[in-house]
PDB file of N, CA and C in Angstrom:
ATOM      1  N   UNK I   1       0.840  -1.193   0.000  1.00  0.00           N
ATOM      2  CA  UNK I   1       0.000   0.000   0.000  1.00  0.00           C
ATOM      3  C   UNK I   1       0.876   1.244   0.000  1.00  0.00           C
ATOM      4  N   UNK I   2       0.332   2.757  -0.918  1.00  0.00           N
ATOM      5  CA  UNK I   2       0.809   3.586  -0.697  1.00  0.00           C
ATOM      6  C   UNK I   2       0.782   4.071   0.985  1.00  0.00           C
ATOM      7  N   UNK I   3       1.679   5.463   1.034  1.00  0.00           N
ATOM      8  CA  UNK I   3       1.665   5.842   2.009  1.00  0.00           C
ATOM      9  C   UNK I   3      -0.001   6.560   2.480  1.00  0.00           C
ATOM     10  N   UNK I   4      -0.562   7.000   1.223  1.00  0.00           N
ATOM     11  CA  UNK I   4      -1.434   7.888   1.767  1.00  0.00           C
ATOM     12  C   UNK I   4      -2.699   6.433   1.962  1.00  0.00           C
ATOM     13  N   UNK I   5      -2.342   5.140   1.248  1.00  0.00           N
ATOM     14  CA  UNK I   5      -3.600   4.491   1.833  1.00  0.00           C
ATOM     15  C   UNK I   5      -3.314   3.779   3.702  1.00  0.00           C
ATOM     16  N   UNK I   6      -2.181   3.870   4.228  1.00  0.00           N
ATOM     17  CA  UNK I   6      -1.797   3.973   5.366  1.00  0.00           C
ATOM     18  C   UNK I   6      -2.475   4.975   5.853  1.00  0.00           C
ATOM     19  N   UNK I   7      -2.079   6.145   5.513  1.00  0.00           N
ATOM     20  CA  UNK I   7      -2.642   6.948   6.433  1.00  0.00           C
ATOM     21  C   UNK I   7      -4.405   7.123   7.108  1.00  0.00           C
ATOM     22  N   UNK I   8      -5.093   6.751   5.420  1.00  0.00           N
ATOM     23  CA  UNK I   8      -6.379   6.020   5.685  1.00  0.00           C
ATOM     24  C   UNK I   8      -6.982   5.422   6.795  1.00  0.00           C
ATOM     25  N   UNK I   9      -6.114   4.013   6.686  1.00  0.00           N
ATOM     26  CA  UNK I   9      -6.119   3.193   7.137  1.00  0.00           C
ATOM     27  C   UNK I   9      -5.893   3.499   8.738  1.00  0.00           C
ATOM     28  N   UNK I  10      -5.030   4.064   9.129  1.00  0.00           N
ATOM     29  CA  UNK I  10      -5.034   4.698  10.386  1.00  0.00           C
ATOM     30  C   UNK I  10      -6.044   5.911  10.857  1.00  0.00           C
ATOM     31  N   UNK I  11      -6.802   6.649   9.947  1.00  0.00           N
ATOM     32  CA  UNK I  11      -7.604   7.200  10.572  1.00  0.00           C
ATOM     33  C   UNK I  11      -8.580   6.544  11.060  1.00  0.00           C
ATOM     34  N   UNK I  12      -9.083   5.522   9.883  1.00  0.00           N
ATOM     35  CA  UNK I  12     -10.080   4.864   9.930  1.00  0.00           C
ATOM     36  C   UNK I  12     -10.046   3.492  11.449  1.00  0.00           C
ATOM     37  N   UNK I  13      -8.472   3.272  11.827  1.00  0.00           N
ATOM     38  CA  UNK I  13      -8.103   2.481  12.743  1.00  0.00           C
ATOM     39  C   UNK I  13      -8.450   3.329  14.174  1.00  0.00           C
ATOM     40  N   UNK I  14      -8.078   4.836  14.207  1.00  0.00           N
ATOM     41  CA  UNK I  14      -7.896   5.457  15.528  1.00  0.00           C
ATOM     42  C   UNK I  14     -10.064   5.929  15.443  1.00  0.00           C
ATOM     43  N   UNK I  15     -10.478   6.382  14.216  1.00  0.00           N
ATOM     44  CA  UNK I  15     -12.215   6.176  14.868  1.00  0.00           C
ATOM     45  C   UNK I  15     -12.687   5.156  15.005  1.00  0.00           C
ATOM     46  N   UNK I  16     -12.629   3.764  14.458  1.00  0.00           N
ATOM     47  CA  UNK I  16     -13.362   2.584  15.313  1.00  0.00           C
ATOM     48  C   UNK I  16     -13.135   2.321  16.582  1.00  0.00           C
ATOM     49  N   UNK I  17     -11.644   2.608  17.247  1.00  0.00           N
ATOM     50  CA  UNK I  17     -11.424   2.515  18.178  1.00  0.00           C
ATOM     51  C   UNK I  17     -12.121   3.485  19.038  1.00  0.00           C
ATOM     52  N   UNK I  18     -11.910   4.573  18.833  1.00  0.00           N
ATOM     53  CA  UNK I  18     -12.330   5.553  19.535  1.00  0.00           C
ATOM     54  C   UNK I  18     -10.830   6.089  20.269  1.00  0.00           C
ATOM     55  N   UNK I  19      -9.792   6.701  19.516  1.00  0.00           N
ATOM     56  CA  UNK I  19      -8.574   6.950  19.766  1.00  0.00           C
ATOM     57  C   UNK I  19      -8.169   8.248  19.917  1.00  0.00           C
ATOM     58  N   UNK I  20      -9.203   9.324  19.560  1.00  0.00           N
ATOM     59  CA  UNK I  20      -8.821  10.132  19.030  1.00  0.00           C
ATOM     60  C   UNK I  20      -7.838  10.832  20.391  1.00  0.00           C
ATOM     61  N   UNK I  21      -8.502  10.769  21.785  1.00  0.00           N
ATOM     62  CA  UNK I  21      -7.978  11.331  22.764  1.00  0.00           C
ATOM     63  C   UNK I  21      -6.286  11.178  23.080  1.00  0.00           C
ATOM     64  N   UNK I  22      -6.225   9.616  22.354  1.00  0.00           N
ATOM     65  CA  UNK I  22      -4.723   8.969  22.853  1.00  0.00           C
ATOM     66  C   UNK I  22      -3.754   9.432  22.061  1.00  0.00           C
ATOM     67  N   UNK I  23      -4.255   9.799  20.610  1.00  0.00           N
ATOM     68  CA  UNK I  23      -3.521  10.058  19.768  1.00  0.00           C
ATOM     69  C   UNK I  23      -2.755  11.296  19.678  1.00  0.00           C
ATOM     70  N   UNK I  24      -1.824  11.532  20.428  1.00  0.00           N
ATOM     71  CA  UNK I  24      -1.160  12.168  20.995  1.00  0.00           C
ATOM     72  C   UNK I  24       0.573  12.305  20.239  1.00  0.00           C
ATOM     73  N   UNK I  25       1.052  13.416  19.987  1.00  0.00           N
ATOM     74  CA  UNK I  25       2.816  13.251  19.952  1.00  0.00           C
ATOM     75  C   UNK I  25       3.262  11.955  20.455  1.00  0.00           C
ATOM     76  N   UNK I  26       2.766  11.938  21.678  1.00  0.00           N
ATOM     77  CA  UNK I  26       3.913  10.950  22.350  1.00  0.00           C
ATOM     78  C   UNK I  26       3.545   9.520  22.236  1.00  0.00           C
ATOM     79  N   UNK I  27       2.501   9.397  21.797  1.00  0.00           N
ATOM     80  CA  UNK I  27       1.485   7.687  21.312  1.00  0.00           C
ATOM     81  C   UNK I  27       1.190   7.773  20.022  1.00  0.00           C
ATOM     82  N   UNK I  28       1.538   8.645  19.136  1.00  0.00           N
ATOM     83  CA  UNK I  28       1.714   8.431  17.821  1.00  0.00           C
ATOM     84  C   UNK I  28       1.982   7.550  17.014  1.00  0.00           C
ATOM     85  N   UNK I  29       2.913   7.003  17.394  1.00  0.00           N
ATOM     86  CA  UNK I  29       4.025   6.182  16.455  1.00  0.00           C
ATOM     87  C   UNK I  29       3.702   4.567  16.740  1.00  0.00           C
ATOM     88  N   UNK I  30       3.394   4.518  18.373  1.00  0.00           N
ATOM     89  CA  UNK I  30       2.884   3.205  18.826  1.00  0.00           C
ATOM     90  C   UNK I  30       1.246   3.051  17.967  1.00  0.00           C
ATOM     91  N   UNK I  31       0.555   4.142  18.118  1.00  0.00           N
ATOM     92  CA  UNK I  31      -0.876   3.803  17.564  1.00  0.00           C
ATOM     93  C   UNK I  31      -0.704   3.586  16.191  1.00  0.00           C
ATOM     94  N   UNK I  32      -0.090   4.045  15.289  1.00  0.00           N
ATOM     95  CA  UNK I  32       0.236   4.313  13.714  1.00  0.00           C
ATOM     96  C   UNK I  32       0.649   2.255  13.281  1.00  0.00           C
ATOM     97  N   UNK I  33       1.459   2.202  14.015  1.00  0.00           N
ATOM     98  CA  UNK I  33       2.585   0.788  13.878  1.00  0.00           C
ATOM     99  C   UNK I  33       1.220  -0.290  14.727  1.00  0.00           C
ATOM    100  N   UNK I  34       0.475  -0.305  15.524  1.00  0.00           N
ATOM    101  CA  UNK I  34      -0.834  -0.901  15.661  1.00  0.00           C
ATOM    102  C   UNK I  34      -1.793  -0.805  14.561  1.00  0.00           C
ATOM    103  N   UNK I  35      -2.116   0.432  13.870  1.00  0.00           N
ATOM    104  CA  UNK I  35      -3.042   0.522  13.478  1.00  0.00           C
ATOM    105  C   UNK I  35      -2.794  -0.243  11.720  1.00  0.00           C
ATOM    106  N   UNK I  36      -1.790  -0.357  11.499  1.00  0.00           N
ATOM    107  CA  UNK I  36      -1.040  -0.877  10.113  1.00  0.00           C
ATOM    108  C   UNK I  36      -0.893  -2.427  10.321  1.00  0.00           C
ATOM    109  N   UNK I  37      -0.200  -2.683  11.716  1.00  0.00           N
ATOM    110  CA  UNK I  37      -0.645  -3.971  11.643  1.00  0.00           C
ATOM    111  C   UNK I  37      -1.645  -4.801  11.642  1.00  0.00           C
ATOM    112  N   UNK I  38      -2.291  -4.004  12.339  1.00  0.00           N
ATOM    113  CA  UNK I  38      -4.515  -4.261  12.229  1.00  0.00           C
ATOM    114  C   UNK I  38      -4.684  -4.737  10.456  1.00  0.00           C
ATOM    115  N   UNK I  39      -4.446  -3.393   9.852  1.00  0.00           N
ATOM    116  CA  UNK I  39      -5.379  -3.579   9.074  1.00  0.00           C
ATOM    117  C   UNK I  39      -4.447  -4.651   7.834  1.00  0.00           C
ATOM    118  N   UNK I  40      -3.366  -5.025   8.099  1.00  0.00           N
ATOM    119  CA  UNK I  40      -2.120  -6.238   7.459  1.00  0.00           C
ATOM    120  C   UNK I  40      -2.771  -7.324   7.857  1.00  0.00           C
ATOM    121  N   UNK I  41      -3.215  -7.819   9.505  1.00  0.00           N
ATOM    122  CA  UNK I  41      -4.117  -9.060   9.489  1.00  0.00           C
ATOM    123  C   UNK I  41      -5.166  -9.179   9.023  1.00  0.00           C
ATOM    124  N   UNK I  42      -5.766  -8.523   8.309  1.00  0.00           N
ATOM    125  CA  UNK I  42      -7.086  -8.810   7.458  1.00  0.00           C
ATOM    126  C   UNK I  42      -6.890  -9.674   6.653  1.00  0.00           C
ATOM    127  N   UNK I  43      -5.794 -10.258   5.897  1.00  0.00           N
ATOM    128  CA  UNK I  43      -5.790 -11.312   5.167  1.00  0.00           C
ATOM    129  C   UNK I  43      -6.174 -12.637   6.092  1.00  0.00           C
ATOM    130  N   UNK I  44      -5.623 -12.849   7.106  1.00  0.00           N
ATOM    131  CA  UNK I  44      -5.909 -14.028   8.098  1.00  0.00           C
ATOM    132  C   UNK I  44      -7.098 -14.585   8.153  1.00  0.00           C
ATOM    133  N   UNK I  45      -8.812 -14.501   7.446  1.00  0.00           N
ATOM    134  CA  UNK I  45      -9.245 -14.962   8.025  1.00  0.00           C
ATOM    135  C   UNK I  45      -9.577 -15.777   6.453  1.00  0.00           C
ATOM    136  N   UNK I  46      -9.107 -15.369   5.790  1.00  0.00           N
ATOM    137  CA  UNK I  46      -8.986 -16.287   4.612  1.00  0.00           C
ATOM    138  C   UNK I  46      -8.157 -17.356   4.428  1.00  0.00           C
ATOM    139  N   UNK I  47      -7.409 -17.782   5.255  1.00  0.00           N
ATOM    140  CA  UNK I  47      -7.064 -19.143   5.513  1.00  0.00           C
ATOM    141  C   UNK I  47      -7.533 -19.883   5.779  1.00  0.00           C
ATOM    142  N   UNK I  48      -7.953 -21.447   5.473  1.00  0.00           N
ATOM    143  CA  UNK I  48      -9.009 -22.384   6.295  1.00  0.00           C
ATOM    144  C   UNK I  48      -8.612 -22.641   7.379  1.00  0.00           C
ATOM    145  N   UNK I  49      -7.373 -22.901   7.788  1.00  0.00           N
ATOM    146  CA  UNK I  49      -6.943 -23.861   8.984  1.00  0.00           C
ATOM    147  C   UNK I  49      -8.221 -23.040  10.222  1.00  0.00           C
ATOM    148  N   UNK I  50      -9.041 -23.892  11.009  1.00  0.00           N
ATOM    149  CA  UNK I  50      -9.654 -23.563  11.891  1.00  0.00           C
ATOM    150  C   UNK I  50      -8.719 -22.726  12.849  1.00  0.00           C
ATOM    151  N   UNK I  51      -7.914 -23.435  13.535  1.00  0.00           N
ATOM    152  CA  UNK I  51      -6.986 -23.079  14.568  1.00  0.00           C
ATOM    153  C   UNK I  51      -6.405 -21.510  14.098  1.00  0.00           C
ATOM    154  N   UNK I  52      -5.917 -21.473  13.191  1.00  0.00           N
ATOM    155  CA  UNK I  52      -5.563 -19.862  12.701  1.00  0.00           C
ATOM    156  C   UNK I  52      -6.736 -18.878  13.039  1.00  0.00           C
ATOM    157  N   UNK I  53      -8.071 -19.361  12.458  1.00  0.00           N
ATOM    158  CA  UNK I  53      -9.148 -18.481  12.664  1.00  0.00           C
ATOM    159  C   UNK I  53      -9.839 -18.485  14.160  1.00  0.00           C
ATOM    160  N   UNK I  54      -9.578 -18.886  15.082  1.00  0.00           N
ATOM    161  CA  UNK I  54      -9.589 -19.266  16.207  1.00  0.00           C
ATOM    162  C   UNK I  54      -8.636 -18.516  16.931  1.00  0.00           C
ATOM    163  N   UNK I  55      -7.380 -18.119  16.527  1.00  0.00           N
ATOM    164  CA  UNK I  55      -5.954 -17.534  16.986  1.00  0.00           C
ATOM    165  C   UNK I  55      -6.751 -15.816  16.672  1.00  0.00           C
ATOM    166  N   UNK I  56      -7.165 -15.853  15.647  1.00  0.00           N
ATOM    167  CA  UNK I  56      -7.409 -14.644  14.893  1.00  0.00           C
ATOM    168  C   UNK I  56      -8.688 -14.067  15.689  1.00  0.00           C
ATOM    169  N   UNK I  57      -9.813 -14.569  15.419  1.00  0.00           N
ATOM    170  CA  UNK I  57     -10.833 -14.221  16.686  1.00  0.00           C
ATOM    171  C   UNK I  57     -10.217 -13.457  17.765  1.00  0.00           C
ATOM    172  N   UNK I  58      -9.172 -14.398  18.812  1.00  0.00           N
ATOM    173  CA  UNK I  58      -9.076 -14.184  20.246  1.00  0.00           C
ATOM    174  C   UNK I  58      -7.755 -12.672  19.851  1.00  0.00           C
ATOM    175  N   UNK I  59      -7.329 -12.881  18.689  1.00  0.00           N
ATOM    176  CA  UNK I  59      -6.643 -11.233  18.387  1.00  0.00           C
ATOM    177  C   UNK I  59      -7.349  -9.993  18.500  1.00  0.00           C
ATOM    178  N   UNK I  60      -8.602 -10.696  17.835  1.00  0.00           N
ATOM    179  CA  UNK I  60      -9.330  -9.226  17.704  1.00  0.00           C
ATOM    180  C   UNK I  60      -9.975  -8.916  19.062  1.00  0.00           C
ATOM    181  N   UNK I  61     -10.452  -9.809  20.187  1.00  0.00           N
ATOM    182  CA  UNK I  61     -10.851  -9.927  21.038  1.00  0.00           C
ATOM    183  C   UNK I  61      -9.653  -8.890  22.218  1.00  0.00           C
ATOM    184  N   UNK I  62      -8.583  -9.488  22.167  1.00  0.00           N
ATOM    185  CA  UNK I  62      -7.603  -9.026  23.089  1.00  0.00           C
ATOM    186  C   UNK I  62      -7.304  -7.332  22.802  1.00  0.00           C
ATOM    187  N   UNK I  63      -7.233  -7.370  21.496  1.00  0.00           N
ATOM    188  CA  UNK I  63      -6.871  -5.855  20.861  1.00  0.00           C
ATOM    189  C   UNK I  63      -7.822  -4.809  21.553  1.00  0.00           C
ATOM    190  N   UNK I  64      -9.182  -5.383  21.165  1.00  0.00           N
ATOM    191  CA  UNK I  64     -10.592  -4.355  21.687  1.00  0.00           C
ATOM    192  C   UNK I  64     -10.234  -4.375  23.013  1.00  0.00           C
ATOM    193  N   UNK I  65     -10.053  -5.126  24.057  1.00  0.00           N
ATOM    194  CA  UNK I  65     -10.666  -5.303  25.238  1.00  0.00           C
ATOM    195  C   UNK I  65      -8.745  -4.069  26.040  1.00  0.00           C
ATOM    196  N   UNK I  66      -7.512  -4.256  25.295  1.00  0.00           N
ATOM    197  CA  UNK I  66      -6.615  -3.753  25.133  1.00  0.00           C
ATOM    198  C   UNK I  66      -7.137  -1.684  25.633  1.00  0.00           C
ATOM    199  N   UNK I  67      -7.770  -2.025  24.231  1.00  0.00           N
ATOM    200  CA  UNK I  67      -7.727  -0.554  23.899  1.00  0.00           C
ATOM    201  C   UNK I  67      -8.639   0.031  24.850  1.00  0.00           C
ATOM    202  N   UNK I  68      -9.682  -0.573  25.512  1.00  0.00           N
ATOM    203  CA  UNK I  68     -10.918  -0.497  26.388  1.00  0.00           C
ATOM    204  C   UNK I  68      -9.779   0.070  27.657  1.00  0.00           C
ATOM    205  N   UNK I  69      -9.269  -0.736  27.867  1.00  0.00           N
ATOM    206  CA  UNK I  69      -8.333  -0.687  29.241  1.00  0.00           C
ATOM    207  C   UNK I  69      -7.411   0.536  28.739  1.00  0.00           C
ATOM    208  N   UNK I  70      -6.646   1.023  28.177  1.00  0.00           N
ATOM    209  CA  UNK I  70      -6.588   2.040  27.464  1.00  0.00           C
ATOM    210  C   UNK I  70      -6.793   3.428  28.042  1.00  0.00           C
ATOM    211  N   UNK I  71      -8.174   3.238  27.165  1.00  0.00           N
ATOM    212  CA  UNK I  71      -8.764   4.718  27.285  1.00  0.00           C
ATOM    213  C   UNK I  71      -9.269   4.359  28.686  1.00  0.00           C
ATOM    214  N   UNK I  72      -9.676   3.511  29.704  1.00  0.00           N
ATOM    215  CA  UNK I  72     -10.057   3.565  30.983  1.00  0.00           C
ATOM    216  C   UNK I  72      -9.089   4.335  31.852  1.00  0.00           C
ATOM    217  N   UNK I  73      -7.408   3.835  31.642  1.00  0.00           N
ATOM    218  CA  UNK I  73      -6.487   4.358  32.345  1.00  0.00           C
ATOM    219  C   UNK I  73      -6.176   5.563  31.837  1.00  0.00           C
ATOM    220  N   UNK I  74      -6.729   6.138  31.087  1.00  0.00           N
ATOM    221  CA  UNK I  74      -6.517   7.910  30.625  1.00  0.00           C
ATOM    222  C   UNK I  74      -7.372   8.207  30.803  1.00  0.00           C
ATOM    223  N   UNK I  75      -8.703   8.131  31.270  1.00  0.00           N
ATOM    224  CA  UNK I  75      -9.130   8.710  31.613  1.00  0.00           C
ATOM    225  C   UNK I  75      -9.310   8.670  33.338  1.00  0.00           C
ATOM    226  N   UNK I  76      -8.594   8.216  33.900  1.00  0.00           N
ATOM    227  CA  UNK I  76      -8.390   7.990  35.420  1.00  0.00           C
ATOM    228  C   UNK I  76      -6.981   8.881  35.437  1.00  0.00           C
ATOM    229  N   UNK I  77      -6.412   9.122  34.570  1.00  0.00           N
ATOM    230  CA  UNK I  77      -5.018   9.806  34.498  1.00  0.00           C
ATOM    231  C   UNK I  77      -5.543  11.322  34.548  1.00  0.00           C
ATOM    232  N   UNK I  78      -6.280  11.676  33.642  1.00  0.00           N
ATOM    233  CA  UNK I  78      -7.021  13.143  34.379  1.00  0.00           C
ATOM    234  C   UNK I  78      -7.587  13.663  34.836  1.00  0.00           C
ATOM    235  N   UNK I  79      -8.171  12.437  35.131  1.00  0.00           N
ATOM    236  CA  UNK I  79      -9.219  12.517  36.837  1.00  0.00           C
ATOM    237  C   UNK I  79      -8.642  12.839  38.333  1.00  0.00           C
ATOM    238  N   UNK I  80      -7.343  11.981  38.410  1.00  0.00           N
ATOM    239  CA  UNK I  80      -6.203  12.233  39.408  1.00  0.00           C
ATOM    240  C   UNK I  80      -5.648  13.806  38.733  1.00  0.00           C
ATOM    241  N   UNK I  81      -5.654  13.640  38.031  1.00  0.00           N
ATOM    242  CA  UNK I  81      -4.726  15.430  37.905  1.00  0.00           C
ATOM    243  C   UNK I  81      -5.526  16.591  38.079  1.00  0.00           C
ATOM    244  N   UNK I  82      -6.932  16.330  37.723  1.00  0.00           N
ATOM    245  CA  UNK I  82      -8.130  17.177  37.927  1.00  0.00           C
ATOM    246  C   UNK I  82      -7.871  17.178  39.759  1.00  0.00           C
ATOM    247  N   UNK I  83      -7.709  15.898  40.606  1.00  0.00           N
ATOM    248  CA  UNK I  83      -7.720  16.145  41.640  1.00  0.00           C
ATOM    249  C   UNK I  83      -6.952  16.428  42.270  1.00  0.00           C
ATOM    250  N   UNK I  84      -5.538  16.469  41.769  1.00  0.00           N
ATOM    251  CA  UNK I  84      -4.195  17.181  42.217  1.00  0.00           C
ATOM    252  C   UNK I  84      -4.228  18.563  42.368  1.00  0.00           C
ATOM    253  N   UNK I  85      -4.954  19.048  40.662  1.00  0.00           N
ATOM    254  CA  UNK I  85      -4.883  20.303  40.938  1.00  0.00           C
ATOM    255  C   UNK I  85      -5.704  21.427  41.916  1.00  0.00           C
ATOM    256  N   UNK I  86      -7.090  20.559  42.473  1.00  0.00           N
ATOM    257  CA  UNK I  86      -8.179  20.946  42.846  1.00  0.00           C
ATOM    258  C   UNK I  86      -7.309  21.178  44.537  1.00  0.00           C
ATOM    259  N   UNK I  87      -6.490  20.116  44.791  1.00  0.00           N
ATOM    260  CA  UNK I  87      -5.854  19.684  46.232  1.00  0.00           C
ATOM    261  C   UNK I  87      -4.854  20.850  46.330  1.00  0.00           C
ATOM    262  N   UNK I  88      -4.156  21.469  45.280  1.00  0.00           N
ATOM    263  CA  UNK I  88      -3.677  22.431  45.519  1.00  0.00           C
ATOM    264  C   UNK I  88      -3.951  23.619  45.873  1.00  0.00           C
ATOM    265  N   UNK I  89      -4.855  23.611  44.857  1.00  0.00           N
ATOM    266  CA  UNK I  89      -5.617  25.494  45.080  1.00  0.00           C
ATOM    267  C   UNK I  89      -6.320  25.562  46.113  1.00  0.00           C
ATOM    268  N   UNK I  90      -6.634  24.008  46.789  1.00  0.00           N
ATOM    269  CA  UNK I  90      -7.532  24.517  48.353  1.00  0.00           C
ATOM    270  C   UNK I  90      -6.325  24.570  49.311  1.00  0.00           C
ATOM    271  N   UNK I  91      -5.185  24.724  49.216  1.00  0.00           N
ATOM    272  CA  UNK I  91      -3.993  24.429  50.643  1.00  0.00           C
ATOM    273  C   UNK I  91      -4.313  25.922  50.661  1.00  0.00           C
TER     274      UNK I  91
END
């Protein structure tokens, strides 16, 4: 694939997820290099071997449930800072 159908491919990777918050400078490069390999296993389920498609399932399974945990711990990350800062301005 060209570069610009990558880039696609990663937008289209960071809205199913629901990424947009993570997608950050500093989680860039990790989400980009996820989101390319995502859409590279799409050939996988066109193999017969059961066991592959079985492997492949519990990928997509782990990935979602991944990214769930994710955005749970960022958003507990500015919940604590919301309350850091709140702890300050009352001293």
């Amino acid at each position: 694939m060209e570069v610009l159908a990558w880039e696609k491919e990663i937008k289209k990777y960071i809205s199913e997820n629901h990424l947009q918050d993570l997608y950050t400078d500093e989680n860039e490069e990790a989400i980009n290099q996820v989101a390319i390999a995502s859409a590279a296993k799409g050939t996988i389920p066109q193999f017969q071997d059961a066991g592959i498609r079985t492997l492949y399932a519990e990928q997509l399974v782990l990935e979602a449930q991944n990214w769930m945990q994710i955005r749970q711990n960022n958003r507990l990350i500015k919940q604590n800072d919301e309350i850091i800062k709140l702890l300050k301005e009352n001293k």
